[in-house]
CSV table of C-alpha atoms in Angstrom, one decimal:
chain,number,residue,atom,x,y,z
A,40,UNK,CA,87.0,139.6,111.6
A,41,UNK,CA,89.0,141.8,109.0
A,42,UNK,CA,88.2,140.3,105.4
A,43,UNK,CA,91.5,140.4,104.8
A,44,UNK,CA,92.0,137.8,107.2
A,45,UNK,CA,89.1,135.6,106.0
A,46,UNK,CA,90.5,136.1,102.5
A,47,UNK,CA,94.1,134.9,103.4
A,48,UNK,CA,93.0,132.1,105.6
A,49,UNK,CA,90.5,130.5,102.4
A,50,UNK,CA,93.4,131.3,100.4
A,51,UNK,CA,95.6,128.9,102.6
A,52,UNK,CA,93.2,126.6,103.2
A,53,UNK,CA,92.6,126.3,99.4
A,54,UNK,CA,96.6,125.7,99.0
A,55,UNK,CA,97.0,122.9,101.4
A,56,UNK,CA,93.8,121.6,100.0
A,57,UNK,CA,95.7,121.5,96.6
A,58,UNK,CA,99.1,120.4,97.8
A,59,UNK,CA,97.2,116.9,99.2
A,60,UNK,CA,96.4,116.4,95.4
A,61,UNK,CA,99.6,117.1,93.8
A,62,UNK,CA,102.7,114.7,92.4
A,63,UNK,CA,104.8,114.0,95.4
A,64,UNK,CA,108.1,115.9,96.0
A,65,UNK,CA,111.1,114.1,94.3
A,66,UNK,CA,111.4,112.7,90.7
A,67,UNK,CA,109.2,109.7,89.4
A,68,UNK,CA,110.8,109.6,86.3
A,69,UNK,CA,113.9,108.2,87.6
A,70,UNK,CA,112.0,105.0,88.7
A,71,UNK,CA,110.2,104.3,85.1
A,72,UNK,CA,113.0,102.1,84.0
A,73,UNK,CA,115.3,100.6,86.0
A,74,UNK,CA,116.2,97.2,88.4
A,75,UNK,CA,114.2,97.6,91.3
A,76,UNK,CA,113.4,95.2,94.9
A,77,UNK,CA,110.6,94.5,96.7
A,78,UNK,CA,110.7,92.5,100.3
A,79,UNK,CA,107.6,90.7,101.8
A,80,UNK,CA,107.5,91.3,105.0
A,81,UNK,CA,105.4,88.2,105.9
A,82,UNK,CA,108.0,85.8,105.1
A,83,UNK,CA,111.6,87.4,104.0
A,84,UNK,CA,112.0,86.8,100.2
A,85,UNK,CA,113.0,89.2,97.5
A,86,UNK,CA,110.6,89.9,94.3
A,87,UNK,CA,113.3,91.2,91.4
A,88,UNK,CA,111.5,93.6,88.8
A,89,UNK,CA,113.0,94.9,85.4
A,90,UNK,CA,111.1,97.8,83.9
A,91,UNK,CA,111.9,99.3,80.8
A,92,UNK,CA,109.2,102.1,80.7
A,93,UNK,CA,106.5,100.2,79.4
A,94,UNK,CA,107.6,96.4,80.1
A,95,UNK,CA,108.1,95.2,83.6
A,96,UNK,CA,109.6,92.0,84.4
A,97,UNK,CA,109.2,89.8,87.9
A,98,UNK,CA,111.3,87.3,89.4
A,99,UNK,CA,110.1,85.6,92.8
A,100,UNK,CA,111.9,82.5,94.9
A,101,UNK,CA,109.9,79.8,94.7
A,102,UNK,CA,108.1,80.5,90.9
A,103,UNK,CA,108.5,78.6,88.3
A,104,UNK,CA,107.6,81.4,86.1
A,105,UNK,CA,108.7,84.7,85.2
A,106,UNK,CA,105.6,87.5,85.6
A,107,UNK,CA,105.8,89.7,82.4
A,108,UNK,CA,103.6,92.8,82.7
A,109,UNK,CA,102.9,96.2,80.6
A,110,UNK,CA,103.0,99.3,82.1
A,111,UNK,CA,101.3,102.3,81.6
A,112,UNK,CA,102.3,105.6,82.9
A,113,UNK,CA,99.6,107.8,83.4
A,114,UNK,CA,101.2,110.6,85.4
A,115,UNK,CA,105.1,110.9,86.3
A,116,UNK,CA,104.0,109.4,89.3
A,117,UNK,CA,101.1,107.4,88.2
A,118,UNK,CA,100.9,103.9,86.4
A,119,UNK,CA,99.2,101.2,85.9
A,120,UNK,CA,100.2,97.2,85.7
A,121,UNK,CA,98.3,94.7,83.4
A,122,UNK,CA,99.9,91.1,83.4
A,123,UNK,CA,100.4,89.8,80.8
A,124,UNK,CA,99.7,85.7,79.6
A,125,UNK,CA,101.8,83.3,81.0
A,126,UNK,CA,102.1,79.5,79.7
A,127,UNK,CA,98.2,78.7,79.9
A,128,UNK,CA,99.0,75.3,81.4
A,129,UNK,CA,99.9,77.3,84.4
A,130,UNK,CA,98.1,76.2,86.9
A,131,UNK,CA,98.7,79.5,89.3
A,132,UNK,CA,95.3,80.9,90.2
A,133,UNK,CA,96.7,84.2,91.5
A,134,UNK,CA,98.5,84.8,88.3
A,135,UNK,CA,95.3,83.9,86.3
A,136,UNK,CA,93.3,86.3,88.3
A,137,UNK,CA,96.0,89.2,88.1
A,138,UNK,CA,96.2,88.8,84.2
A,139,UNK,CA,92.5,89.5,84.1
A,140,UNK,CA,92.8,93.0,86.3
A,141,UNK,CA,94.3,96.2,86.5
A,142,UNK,CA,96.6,97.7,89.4
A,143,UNK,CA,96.8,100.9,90.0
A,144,UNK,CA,99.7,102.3,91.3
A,145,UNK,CA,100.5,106.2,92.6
A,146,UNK,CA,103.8,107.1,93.8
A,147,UNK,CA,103.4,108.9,97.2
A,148,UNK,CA,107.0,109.7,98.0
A,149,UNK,CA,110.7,109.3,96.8
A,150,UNK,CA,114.1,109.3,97.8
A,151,UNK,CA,117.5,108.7,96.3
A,152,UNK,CA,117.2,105.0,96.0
A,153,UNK,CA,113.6,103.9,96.6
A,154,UNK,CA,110.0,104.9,96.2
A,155,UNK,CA,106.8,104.5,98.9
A,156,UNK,CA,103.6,103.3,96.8
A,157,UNK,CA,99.8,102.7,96.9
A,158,UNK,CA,98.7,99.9,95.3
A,159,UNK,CA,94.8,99.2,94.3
A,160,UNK,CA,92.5,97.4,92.0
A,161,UNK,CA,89.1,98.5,91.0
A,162,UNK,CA,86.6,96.5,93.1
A,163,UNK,CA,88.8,95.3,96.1
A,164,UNK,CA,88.4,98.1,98.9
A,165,UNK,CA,92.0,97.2,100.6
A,166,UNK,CA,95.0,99.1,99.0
A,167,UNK,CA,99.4,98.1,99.3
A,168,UNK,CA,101.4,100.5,100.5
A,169,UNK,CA,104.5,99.6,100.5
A,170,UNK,CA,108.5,100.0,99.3
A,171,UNK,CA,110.4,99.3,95.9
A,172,UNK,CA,114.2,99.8,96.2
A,173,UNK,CA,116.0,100.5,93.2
A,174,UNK,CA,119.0,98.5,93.2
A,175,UNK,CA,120.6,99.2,89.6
């Protein structure tokens, strides 16, 4: 084989090999701050969020509470969520086991109006991926 050959197909296969790595086409920044939606598919209803860069804000049907969380962006398309304390009477177990871990979020895609994400935390093997619309 001509070693030019083998040279330009390493060279292409060390492209896509970057590409899978890098930001995702579009503009992250546009979705730091903003009024965004979230739908759950399981049973219809509407999650509101606020963020304001580093402060997030979450209203759900149904809570009682407000979900206040900090944000902190890592990459333009790279963030992570910590909750912060709600009223410590609250007797929510999933809010009291969110406040005490860290998601991590990555951006994979975005368009005009909404964003596709991956969501994990450290020592859970399943991962969210799913939509956030911004809506103002």
């Amino acid at each position: 084989m001509n070693k030019n050959l083998v040279q330009l197909i390493n060279a292409i296969i060390l492209l896509s090999c970057y590409s899978c790595n890098s930001e995702p086409s579009g503009n992250c920044i546009k979705f730091h701050n903003g009024k965004f939606e979230i739908r759950n598919e399981l049973d219809g209803s509407v999650t509101t969020i606020i963020r304001n860069g580093k402060r997030q804000m979450e209203f759900s049907p149904g809570r009682p509470d407000t979900i206040h969380s900090s944000i902190r962006w890592l990459s333009e398309c790279e963030y992570q969520i910590n909750f912060l304390p709600i009223d410590p009477d609250s007797i929510d177990s999933m809010a009291q086991f969110l406040q005490r871990n860290t998601i991590n979020v990555k951006i994979l895609k975005t368009e005009k109006d909404y964003y596709i994400f991956r969501a994990s935390m450290q020592g859970i093997e399943q991962t969210l991926t799913d939509t956030i619309r911004l809506i103002d």
